[in-house]
Tab-separated table of C-alpha atoms in Angstrom:
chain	number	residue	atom	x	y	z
A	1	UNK	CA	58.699	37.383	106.497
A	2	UNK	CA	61.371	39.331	103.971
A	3	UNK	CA	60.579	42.148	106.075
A	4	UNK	CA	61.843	40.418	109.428
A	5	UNK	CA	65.456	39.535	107.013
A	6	UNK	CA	66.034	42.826	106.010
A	7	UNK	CA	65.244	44.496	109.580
A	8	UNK	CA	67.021	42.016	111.945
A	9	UNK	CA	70.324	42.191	109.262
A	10	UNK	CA	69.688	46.003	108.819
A	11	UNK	CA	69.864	46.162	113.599
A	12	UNK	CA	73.067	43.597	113.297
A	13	UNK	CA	74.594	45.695	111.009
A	14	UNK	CA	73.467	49.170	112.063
A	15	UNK	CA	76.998	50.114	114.083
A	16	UNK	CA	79.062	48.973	111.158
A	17	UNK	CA	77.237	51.056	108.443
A	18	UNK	CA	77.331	54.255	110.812
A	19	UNK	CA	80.906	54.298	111.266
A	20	UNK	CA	80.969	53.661	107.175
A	21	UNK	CA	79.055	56.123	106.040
A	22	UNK	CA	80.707	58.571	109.053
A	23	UNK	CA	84.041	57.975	107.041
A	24	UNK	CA	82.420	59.761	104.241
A	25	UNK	CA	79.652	62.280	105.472
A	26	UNK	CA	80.967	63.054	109.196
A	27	UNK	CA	79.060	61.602	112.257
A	28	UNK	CA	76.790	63.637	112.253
A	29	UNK	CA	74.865	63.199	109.214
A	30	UNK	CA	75.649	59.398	109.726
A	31	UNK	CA	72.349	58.591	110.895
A	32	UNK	CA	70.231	60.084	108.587
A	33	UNK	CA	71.823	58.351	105.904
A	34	UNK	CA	71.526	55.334	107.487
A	35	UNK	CA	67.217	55.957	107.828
A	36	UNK	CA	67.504	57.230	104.011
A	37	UNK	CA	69.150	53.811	103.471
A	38	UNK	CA	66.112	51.892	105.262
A	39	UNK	CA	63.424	53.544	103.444
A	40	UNK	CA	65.157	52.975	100.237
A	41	UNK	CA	65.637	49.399	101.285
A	42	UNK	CA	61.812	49.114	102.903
A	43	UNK	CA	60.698	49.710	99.302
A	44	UNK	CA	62.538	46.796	97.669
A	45	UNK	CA	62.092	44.353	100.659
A	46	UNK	CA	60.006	41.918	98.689
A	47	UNK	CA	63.274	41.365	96.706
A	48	UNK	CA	65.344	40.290	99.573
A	49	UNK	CA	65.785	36.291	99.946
A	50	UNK	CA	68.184	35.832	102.548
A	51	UNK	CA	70.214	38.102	105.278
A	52	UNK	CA	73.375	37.923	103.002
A	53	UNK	CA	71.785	39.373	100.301
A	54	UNK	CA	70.047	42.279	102.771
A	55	UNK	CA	74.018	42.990	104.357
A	56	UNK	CA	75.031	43.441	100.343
A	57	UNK	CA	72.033	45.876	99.681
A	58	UNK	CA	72.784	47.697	102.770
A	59	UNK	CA	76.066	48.412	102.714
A	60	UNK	CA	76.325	49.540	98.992
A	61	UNK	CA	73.048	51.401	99.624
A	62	UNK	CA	74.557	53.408	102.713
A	63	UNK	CA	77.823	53.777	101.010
A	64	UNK	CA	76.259	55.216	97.520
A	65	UNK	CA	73.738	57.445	99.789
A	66	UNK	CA	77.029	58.866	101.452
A	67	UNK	CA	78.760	59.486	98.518
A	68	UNK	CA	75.647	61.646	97.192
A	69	UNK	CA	75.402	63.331	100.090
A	70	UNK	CA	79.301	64.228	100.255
A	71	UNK	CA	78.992	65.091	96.536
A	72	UNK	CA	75.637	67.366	97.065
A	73	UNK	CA	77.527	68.873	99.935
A	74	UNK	CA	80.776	69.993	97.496
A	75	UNK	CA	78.122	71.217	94.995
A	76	UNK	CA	76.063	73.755	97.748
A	77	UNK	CA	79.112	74.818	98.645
A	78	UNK	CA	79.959	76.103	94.960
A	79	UNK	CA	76.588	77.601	94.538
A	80	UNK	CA	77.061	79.190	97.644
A	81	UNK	CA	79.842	81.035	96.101
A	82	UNK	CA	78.856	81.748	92.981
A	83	UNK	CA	75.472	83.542	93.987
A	84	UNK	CA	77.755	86.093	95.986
A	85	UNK	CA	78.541	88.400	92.787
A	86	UNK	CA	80.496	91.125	94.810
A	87	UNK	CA	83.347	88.714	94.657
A	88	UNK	CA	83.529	87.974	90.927
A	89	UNK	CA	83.923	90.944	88.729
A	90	UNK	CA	82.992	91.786	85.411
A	91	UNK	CA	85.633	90.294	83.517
A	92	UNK	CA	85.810	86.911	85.443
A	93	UNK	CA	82.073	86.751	84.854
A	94	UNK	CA	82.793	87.044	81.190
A	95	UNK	CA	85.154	84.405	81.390
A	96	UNK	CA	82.606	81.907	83.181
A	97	UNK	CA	79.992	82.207	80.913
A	98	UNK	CA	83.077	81.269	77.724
A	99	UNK	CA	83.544	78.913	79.419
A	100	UNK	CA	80.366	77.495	80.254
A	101	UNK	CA	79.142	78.199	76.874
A	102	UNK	CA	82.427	75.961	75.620
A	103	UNK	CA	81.447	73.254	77.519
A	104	UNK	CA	78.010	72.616	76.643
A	105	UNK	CA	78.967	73.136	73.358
A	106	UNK	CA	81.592	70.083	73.769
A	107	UNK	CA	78.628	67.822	75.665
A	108	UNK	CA	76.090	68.928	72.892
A	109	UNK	CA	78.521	67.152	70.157
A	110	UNK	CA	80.550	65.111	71.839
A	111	UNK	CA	77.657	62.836	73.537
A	112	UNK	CA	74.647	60.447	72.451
A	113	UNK	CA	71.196	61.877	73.140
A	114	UNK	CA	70.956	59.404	76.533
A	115	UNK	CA	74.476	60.067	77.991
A	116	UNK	CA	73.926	63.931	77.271
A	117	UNK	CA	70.431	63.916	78.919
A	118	UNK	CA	71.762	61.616	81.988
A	119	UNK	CA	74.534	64.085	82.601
A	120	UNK	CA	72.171	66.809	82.675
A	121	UNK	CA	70.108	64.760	84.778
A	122	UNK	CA	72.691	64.111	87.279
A	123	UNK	CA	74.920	67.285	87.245
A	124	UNK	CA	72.587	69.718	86.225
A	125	UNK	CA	69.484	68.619	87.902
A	126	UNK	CA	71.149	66.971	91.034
A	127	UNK	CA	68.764	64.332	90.176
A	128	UNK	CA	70.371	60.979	92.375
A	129	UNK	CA	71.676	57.780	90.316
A	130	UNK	CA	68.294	55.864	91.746
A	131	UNK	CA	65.985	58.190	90.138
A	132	UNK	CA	67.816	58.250	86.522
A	133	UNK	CA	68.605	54.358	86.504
A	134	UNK	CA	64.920	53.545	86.918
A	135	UNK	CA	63.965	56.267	84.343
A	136	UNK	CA	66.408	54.740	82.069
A	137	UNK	CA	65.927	51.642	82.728
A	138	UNK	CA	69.530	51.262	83.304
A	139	UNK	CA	71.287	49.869	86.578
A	140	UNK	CA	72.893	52.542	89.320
A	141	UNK	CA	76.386	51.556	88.652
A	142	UNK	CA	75.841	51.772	84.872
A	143	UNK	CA	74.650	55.368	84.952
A	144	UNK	CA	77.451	56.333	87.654
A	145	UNK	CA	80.002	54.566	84.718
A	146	UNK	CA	78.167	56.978	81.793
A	147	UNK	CA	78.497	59.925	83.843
A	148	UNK	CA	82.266	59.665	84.698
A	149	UNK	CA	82.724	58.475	81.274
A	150	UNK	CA	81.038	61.302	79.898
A	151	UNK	CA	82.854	63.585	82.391
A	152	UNK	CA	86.152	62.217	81.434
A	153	UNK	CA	85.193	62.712	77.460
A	154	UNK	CA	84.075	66.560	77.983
A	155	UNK	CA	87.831	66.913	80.145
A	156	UNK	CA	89.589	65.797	77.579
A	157	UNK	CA	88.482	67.378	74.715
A	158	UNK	CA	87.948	70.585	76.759
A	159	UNK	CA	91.703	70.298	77.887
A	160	UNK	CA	92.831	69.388	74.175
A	161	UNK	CA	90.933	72.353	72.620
A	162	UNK	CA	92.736	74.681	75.261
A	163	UNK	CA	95.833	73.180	74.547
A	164	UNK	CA	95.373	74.200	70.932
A	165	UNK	CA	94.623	77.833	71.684
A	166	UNK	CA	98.058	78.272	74.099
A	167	UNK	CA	100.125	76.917	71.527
């Protein structure tokens, strides 16, 4: 019976969370997020009660798919760059890997053990919110609130201790 809920409110819904999740992704891509959304849903249908509580799940479920997909995109399109080495020359390379080297230096201090390993996890890795709230334990919005904290943390002291050296 859940499964009737979540699939008639999922069809009723299905040209509202397209043009949603086209707002973020593009229309083209719109679609597959929206079967990514079903599947994820499909899984959990056994927790749905009621079609208000299957709209809620959908919609957050296609937006937070779309933002990882928009995100994922920005992120192949950096690695795209950085694996062409004829652009970047010696000295800019140098200057990366400071850099780099800084950084994780800042997360290795700066962060508990769990907030360090779920920012790996998610910016490292790639590994989605889903995947390191249930290995965690943890709900999806409160790793997506560690990770931005954590972010914001590293920025600030990175900032701070660059600040200090142009002085």
């Amino acid at each position: 019976m859940t499964h009737d809920i979540l699939t008639s409110t999922f069809i009723a819904l299905k040209q509202k969370l397209v043009r949603g999740a086209g707002r973020i992704v593009g229309d083209d891509e719109a679609d597959d997020v929206l079967q990514e959304a079903f599947v994820r849903l499909w899984s959990r249908r056994d927790e749905i009660s009621d079609s208000h509580q299957a709209e809620g799940l959908a919609s957050v479920t296609v937006r937070n798919i779309s933002i990882d997909r928009f995100r994922e995109r920005g992120r192949r399109h950096t690695e795209s760059l950085d694996d062409n080495e004829s652009i970047e020359d010696s000295d800019d390379k140098t200057d990366l890997e400071d850099t780099y080297a800084e950084v994780t230096a800042i997360i290795d201090r700066s962060l508990s053990e769990r907030d360090r390993r779920i920012m790996y996890m998610r910016d490292r890795d790639g590994i989605d919110f889903d995947i390191i709230a249930a290995e965690f334990g943890l709900s999806e919005a409160n790793v997506r609130m560690i990770v931005s904290r954590a972010r914001t943390t590293i920025k600030n002291i990175y900032l701070s201790t660059q600040n200090k050296i142009h002085q």
